Coordinates of C-alpha atoms in Angstrom, one line a residue:
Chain A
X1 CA 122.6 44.4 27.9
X2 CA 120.8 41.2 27.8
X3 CA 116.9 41.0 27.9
X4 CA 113.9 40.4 25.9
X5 CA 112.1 42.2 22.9
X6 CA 108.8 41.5 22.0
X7 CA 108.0 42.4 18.5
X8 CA 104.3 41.7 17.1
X9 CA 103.4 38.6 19.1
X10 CA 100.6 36.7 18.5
X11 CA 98.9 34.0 20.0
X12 CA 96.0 31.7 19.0
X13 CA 94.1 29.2 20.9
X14 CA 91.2 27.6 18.4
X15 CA 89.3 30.4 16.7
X16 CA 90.2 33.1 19.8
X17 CA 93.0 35.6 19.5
X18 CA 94.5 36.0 23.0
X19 CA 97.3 37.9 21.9
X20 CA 97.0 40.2 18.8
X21 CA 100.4 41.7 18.0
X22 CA 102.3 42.8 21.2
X23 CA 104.7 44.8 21.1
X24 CA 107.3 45.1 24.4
X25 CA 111.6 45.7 25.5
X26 CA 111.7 44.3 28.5
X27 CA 115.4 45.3 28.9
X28 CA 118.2 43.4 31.8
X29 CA 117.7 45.2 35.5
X30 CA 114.3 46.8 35.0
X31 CA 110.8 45.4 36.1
X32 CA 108.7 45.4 33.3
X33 CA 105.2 45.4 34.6
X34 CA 102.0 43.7 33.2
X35 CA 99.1 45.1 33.9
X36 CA 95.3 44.6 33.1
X37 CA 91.9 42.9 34.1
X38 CA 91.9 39.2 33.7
X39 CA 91.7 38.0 30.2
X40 CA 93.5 40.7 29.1
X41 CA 96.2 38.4 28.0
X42 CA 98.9 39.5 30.6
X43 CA 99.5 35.9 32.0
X44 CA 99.4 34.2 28.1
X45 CA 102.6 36.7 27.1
X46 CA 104.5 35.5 30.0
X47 CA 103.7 32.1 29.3
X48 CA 105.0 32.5 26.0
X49 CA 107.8 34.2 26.9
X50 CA 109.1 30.5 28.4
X51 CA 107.4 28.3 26.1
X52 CA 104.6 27.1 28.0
X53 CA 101.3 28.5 26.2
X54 CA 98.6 25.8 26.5
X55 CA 98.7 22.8 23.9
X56 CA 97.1 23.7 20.7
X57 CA 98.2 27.3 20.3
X58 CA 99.5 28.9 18.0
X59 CA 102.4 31.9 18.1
X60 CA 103.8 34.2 15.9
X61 CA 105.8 36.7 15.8
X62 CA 109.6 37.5 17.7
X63 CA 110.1 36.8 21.2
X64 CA 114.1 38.1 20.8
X65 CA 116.1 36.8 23.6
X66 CA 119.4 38.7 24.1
X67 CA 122.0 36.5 26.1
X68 CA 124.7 38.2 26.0
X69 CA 127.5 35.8 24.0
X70 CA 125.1 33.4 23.5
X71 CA 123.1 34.8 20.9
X72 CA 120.1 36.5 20.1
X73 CA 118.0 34.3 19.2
X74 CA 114.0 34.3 18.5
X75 CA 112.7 32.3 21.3
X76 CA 109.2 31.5 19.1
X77 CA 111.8 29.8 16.3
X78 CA 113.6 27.5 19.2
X79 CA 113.6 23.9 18.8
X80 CA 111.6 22.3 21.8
X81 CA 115.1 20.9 22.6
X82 CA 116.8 24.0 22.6
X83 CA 114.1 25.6 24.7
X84 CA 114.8 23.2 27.5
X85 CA 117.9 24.1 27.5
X86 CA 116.7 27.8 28.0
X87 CA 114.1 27.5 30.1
X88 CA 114.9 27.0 34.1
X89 CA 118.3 28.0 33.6
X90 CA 118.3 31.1 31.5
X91 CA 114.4 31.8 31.6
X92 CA 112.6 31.1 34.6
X93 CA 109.5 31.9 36.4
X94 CA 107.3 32.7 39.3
X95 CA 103.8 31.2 40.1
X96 CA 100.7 32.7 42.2
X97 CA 100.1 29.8 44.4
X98 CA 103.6 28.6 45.7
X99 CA 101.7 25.6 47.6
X100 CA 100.7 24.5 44.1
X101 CA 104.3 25.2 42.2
X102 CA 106.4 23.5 44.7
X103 CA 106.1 19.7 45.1
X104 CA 104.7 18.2 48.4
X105 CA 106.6 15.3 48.3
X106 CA 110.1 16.3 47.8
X107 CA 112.4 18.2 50.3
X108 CA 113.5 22.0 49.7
X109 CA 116.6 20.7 49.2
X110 CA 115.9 18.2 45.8
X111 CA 113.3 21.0 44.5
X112 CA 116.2 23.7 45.3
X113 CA 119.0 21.4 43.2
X114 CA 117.4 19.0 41.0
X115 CA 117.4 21.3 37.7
X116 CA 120.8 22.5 38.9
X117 CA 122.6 19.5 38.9
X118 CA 120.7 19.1 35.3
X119 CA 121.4 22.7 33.6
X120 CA 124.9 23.1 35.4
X121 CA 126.0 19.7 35.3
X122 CA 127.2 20.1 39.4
X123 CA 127.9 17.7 41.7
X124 CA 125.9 16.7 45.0
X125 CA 127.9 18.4 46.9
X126 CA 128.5 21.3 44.9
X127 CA 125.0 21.4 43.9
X128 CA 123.9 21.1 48.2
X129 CA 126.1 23.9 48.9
X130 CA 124.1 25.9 46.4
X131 CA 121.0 25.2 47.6
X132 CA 122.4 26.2 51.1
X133 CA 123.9 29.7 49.4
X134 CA 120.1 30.6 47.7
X135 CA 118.2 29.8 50.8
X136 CA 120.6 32.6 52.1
X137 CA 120.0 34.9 49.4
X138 CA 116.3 34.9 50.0
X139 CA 116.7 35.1 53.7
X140 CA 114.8 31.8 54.2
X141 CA 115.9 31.2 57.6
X142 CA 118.1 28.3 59.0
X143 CA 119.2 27.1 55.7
X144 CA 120.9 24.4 56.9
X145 CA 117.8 22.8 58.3
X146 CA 115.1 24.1 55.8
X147 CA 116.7 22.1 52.7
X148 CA 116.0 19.0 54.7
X149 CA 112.1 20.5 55.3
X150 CA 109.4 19.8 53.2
X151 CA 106.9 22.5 51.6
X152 CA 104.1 21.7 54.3
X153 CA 106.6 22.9 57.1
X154 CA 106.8 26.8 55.8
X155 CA 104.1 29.6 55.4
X156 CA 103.2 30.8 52.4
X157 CA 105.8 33.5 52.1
X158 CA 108.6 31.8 53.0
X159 CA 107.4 29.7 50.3
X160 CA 107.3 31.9 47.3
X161 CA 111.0 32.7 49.0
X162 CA 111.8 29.5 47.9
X163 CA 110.1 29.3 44.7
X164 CA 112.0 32.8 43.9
X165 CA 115.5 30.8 45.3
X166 CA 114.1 27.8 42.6
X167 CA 114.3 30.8 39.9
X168 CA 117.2 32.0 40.2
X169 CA 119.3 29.2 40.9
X170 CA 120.8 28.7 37.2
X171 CA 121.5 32.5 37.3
X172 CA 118.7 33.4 34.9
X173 CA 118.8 36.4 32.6
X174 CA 114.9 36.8 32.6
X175 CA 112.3 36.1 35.2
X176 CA 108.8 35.6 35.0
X177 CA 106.8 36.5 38.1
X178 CA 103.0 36.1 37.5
X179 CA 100.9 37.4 40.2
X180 CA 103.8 36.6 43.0
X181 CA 102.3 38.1 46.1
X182 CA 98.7 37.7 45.2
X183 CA 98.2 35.1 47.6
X184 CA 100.2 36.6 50.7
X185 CA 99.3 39.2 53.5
X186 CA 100.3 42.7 53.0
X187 CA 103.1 42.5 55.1
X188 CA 104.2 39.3 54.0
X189 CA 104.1 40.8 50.4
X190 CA 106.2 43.9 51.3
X191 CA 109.0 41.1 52.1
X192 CA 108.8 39.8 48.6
X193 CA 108.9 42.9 46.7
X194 CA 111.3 44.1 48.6
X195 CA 113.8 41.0 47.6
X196 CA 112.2 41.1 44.2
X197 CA 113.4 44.6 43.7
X198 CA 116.5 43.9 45.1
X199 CA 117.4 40.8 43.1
X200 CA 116.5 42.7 39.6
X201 CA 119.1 45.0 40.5
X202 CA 122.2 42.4 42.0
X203 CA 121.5 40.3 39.4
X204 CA 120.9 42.2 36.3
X205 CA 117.3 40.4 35.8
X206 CA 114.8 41.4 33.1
X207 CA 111.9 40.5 35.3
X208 CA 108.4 40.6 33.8
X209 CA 105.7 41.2 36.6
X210 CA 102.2 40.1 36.2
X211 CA 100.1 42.0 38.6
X212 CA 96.3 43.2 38.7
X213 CA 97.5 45.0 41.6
X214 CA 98.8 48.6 40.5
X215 CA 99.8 49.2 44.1
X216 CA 102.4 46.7 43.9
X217 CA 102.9 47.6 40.2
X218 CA 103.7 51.4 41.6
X219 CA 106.0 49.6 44.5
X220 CA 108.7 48.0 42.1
X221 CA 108.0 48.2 38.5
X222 CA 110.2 50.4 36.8
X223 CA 108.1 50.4 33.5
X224 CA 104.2 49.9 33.7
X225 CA 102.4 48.2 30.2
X226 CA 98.5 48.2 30.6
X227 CA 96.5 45.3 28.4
X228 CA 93.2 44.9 26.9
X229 CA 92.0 42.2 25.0
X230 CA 95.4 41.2 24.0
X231 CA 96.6 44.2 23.0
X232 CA 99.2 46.9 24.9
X233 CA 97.1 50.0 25.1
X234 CA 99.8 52.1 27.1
X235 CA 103.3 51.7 27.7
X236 CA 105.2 54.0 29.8
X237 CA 107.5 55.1 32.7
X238 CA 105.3 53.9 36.0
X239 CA 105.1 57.6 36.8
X240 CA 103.7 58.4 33.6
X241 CA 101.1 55.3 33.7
X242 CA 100.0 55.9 36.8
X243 CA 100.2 59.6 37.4
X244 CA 99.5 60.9 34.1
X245 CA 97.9 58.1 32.1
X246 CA 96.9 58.5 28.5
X247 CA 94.6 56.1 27.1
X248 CA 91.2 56.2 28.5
X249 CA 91.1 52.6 29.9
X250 CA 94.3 52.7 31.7
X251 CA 92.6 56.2 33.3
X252 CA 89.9 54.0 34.0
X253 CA 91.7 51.2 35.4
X254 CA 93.4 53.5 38.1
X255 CA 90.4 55.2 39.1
X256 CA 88.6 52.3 39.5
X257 CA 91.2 51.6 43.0
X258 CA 90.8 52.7 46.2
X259 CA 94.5 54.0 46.1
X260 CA 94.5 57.4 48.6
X261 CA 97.7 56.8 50.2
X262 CA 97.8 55.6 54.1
X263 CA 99.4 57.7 56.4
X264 CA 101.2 54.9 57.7
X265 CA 103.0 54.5 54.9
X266 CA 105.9 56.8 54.1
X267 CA 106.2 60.0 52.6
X268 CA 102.6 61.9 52.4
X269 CA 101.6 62.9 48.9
X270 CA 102.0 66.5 49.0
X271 CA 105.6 65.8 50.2
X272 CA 106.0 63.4 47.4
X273 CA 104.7 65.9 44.2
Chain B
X1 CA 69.5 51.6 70.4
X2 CA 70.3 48.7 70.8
X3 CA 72.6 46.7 68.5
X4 CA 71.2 44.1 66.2
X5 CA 74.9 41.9 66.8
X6 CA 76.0 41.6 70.4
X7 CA 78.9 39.6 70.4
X8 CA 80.5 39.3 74.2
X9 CA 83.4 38.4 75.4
X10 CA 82.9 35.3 72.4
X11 CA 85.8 32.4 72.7
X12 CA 86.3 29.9 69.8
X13 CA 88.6 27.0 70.2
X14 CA 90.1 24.3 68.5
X15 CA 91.2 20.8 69.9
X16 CA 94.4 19.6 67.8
X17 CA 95.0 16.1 68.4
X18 CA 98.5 16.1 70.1
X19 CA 99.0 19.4 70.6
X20 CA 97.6 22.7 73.2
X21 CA 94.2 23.4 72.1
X22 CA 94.1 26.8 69.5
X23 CA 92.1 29.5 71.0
X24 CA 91.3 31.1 67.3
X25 CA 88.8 33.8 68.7
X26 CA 89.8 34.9 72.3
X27 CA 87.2 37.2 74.4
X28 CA 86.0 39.4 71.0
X29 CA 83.8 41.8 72.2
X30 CA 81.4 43.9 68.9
X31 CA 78.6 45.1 68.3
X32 CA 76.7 46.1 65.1
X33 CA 74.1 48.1 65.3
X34 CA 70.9 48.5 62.8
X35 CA 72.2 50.0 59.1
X36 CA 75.4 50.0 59.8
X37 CA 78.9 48.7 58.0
X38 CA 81.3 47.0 60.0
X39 CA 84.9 46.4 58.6
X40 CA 86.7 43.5 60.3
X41 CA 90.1 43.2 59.0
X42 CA 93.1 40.9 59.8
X43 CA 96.0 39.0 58.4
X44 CA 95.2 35.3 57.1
X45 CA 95.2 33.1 60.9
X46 CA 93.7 35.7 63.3
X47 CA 90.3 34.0 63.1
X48 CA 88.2 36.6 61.4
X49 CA 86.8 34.0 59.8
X50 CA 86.3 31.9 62.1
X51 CA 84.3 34.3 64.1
X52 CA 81.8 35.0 61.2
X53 CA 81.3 31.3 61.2
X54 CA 80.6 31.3 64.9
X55 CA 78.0 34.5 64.4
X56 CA 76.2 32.2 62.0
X57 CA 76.2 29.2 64.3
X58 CA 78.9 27.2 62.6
X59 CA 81.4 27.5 65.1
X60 CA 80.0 26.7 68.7
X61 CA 81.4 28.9 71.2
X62 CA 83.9 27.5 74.2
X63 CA 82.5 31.1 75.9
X64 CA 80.6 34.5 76.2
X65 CA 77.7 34.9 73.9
X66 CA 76.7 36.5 70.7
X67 CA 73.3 37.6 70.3
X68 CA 71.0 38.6 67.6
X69 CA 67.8 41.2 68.4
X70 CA 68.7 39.9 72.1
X71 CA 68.3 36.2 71.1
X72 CA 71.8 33.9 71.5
X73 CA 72.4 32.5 68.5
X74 CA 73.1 29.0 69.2
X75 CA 75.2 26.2 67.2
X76 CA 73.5 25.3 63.9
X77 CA 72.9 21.2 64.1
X78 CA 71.1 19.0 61.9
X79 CA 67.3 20.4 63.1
X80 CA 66.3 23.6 61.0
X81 CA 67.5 26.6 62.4
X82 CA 65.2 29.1 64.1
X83 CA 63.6 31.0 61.7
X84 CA 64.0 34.4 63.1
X85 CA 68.1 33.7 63.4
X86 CA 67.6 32.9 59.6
X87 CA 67.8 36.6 59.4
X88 CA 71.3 36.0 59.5
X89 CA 73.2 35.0 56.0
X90 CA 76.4 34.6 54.7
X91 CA 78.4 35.5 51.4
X92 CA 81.5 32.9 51.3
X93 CA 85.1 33.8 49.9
X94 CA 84.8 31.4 46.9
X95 CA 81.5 31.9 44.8
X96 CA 82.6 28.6 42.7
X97 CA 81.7 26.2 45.7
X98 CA 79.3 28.7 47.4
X99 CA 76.8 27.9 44.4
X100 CA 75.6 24.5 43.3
X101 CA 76.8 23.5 40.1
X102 CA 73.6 21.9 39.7
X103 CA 70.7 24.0 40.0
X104 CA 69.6 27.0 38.2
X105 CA 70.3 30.4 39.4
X106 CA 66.5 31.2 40.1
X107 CA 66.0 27.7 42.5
X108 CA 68.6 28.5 44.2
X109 CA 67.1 32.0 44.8
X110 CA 64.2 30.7 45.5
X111 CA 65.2 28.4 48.1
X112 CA 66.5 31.7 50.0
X113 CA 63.8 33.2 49.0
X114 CA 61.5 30.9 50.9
X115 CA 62.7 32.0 53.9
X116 CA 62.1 35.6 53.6
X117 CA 58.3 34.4 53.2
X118 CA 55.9 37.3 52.5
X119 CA 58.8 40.1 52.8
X120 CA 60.6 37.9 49.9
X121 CA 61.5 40.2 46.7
X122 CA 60.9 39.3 43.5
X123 CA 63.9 37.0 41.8
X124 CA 63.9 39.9 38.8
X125 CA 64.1 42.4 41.2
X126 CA 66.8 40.8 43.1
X127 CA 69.3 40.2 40.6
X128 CA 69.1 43.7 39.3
X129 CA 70.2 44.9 42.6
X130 CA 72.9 43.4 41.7
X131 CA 73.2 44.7 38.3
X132 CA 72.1 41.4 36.2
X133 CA 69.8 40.4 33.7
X134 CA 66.7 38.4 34.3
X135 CA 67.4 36.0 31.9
X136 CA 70.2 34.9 34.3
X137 CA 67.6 33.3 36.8
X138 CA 67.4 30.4 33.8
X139 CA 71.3 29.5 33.7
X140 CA 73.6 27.8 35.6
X141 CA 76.6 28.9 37.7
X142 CA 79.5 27.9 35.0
X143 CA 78.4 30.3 33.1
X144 CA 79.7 33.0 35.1
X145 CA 82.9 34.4 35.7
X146 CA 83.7 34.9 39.2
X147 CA 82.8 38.0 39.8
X148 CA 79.0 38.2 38.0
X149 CA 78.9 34.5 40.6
X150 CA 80.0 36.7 43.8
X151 CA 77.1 39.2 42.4
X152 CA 74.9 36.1 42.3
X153 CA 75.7 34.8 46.2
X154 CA 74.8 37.9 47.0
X155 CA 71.8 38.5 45.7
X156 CA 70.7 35.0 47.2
X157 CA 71.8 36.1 50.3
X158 CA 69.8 39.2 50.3
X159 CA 66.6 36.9 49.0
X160 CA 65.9 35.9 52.5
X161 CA 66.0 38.9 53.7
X162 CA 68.8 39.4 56.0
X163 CA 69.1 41.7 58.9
X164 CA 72.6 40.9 59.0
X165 CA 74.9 40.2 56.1
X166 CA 78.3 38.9 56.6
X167 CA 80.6 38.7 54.0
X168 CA 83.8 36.8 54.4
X169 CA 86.7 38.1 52.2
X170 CA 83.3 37.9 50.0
X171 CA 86.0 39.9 47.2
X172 CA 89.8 38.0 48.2
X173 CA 89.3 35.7 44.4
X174 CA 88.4 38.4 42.6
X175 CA 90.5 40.8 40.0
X176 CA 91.1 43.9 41.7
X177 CA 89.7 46.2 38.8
X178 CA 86.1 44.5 40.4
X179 CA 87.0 44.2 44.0
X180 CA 86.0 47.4 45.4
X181 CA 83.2 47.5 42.5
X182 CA 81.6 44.4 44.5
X183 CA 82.2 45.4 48.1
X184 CA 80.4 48.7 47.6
X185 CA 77.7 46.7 45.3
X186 CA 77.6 44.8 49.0
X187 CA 77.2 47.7 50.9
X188 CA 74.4 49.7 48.7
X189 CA 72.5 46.5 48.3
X190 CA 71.9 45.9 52.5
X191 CA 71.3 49.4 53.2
X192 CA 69.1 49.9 50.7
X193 CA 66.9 46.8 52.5
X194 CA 68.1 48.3 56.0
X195 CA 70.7 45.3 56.5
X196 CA 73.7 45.7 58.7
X197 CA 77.0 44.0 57.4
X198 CA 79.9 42.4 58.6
X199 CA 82.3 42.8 56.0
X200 CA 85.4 40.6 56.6
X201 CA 88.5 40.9 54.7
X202 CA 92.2 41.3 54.7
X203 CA 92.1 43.9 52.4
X204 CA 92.3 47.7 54.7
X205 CA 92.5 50.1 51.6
X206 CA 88.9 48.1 50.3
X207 CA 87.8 48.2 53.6
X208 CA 88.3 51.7 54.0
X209 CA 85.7 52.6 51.5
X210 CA 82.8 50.7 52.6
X211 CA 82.7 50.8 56.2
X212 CA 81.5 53.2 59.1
X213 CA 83.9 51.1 61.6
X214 CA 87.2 49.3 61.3
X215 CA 87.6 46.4 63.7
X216 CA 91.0 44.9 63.7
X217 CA 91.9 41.6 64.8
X218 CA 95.1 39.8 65.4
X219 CA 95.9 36.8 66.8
X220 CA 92.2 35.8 67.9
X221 CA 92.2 39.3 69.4
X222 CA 90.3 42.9 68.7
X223 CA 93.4 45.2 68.7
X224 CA 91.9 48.4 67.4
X225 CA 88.2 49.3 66.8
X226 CA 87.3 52.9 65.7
X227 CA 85.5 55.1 63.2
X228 CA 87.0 54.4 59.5
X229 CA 88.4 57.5 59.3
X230 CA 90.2 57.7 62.7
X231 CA 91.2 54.2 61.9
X232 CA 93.1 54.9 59.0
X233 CA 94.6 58.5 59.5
X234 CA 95.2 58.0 62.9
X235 CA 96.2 54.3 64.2
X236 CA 96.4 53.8 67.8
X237 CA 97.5 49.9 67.8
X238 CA 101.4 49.3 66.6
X239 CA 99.7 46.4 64.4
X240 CA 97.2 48.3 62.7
X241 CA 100.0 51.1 61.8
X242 CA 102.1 47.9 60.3
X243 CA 99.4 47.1 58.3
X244 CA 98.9 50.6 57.0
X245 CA 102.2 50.8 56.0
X246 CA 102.3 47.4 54.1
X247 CA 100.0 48.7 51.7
X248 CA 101.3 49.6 48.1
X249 CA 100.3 53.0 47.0
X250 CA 99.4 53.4 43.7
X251 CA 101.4 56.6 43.4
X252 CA 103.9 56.0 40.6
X253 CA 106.7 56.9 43.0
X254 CA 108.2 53.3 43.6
X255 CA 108.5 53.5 46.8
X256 CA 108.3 50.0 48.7
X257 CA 106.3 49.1 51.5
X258 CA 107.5 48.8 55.1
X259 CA 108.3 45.1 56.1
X260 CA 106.6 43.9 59.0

């Protein structure tokens, strides 16, 4: 089973500790689920999951990668050459903002193929019919039309659709999504979990989910890890973390939402104990 | 009674070069009466924003009125507003441009504070509504993080001392673990100085907790308006039971939301 295992990672940016010795399996077809107040280092461990901690830090510790034949190497121990080679093909990720990820000037269609035609060494054609077959897999609509689109022409969900199709173009073994629906309607947000749920399991994904929002965490993440200050204070089943929490602050963290379930929305709670 | 907010049969719209004019608030009809917490929620386009900039006079009306003690609040230009409608104020979405960069917290309270006149609080006093320090009044906004600057916006607001507060998506950039922390901060601070608010957000399960009514609004429209708690266990409007069920539960059960 291919995935990641975090062992003791720790991150340094001048005299600060953001990350101080984390500890995490974030095994193939399971959501692994970040969770925690910002600052609490949830968006630094993805970052350095894919190499992209800010300039200056400094890391220690063993991100181990499991790809299958490939290897199982320790990500933190990769030349910056052979991280390339990893990351957008093997490792990708997710943004908050997808008006911000994607590039204004440059159709779906290059965005959608550019770093396939690098990674997978495909032809244009080859590489157009791709681009076609993701749109399709993320139920962007009109496929045919919306690679020769630019970002500006699409709302912001069908958007982080196509930042998602971006992802997973190189058939990735793990996915980064930081905050993915934090800037999209509830009901646009429902369309993306959804797919991101359904994704993980097609694809075999280790995903790691950066949320604040434990609704969303309770919606599609199959494992729930709660930080503070840089550290994992609870790691657990989602059940467990959210139902039966045991640390103090990830008690406090729950109670601090305005979580009683709408009746709109499915099975009441009685039903569901 | 009668309401402190009329707003009547109130039409906003847009000219786009080109293009059909938008109408982005079409014939909303509310009231809000004296001490009391109105919830106006909607999905980002359905111009709940855009009628909480017409309320304040930024947005001049195509049609129907809104009116304030009786008075119609009219279009805000470049003379100084009429001091009685300055009795209206305003939290924005993004406390980092809401506050100049430039100024001290205190000036900038005092500016606000200015137009309260003899009913105006105490700076002190203000900011520990809000749950900060004193010393704060000497610092400058980039000290803050977000959510200790939405605390500051609205303890400015509340300086002039509003009769009406209107908060819009006043909590949308913040972390949740503080976003229903700061809407009921909003909520305690302008009863407890006999404010009504218009609390505007996207956000129904936040909503829920600090208002007496729920309006909702889609497409430029009022689809639903009720009691909170009729609202939200018993929907009338088909879009206001899509929205319900959008909502993630916090429930552990992974069970995913409905798709519009």
């Amino acid at each position: 089973m291919s995935g990641l295992r975090i062992e003791d990672l720790r991150l340094t940016i001048g005299r600060s500790e953001v990350l101080k010795g984390i500890s995490l399996d974030a095994p193939g077809g399971v959501i692994t689920g970040l969770a925690g107040e910002s600052g609490s280092g949830k968006t630094m461990t993805g970052l350095a999951v894919i190499g992209l901690q800010p300039a200056g830090s400094r890391v220690s510790g063993t991100i181990a990668f499991d790809d299958g034949d490939a290897g199982v190497p320790n990500l933190l121990d990769l030349s910056p050459r052979a991280m390339n080679r990893l990351r957008g093909r093997r490792i990708a990720m997710v943004f908050q903002d997808p008006t911000a990820s994607l590039q204004p000037m440059l159709s779906i269609g290059t965005q959608l193929t550019d770093h396939v035609r690098h990674h997978l060494h495909l032809d244009k054609r080859a590489a157009a019919a791709r681009a076609i077959e993701l749109l399709e897999r993320v139920r962007v609509p009109d496929p045919e039309n919306a690679v020769r689109r630019y970002p500006h022409q699409f709302s912001g969900g069908q958007l982080q659709r196509i930042a998602i199709a971006i992802a997973i173009a190189c058939d990735p073994a793990v996915l980064i999504a930081d905050e993915p629906t934090t800037a999209l309607d509830v009901t646009v947000q429902a369309g993306i979990l959804r797919l991101l749920r359904e994704l993980t399991d097609d694809l075999g994904l280790a995903v790691l989910l950066v949320t604040h929002d434990l609704g969303v965490m309770s919606a599609v993440a199959d494992t729930v890890a709660v930080m503070r200050f840089g550290e994992v204070v609870e790691h657990g089943s989602r059940y467990q973390v959210i139902r039966e929490p045991r640390t103090e602050y990830a008690k406090e963290l729950i109670a601090a939402l305005p979580h009683t379930p709408a009746p709109g929305a499915g099975v009441d709670d009685e039903e569901a104990r | 009674m009668t309401a402190r907010l009329e707003i009547d049969e109130a039409t906003v719209t847009y000219r786009q070069p080109g293009r059909r004019s938008l109408t982005a608030v079409d014939h909303v009809s509310l009231s809000l009466e004296a001490g009391e917490v109105l919830g106006l929620v909607g999905e980002s386009g359905c111009g709940k924003s855009t009628l909480a900039r017409a309320v304040c006079g930024l947005e001049p009306l195509a049609s129907g009125t809104i009116r304030f003690d009786g008075e119609p609040v009219g279009k805000l230009g470049l003379r100084p507003r009429e001091s009685r409608q300055r009795r209206i104020q305003m939290v924005f979405q993004n406390p980092y441009a809401s506050l100049n960069p430039r100024r001290r917290i205190g000036a900038q309270i005092e500016d606000a504070r200015a137009v309260a006149g003899r009913d105006a609080a105490p700076v002190e006093r203000l900011l520990e509504q809000v749950g900060l320090e004193p010393a704060v009044a000497r610092r400058y906004p980039y000290e803050f993080s977000g959510g200790q600057r939405q605390r500051i916006a609205i303890a400015r607001a509340m300086a002039a001392a509003p009769e009406v507060l209107i908060g819009d998506e006043p909590i949308a950039s913040l972390d949740a673990s503080l976003q229903a922390r700061i809407a009921s901060l909003m909520r305690d601070v302008a009863l407890e100085q006999g404010a009504s608010l218009l609390f505007i957000s996207h956000d129904l399960s936040v909503v829920r907790v600090i208002a007496d009514r729920i309006a909702v609004m889609q497409a430029g429209r009022i689809v639903e308006e009720g009691p909170t708690d009729r609202v939200w266990s018993d929907p009338r409007h088909p879009y206001t039971r899509r929205l319900l069920a959008a909502i993630p539960i916090a429930d552990g059960l992974g069970r995913l939301p409905a798709e519009a």
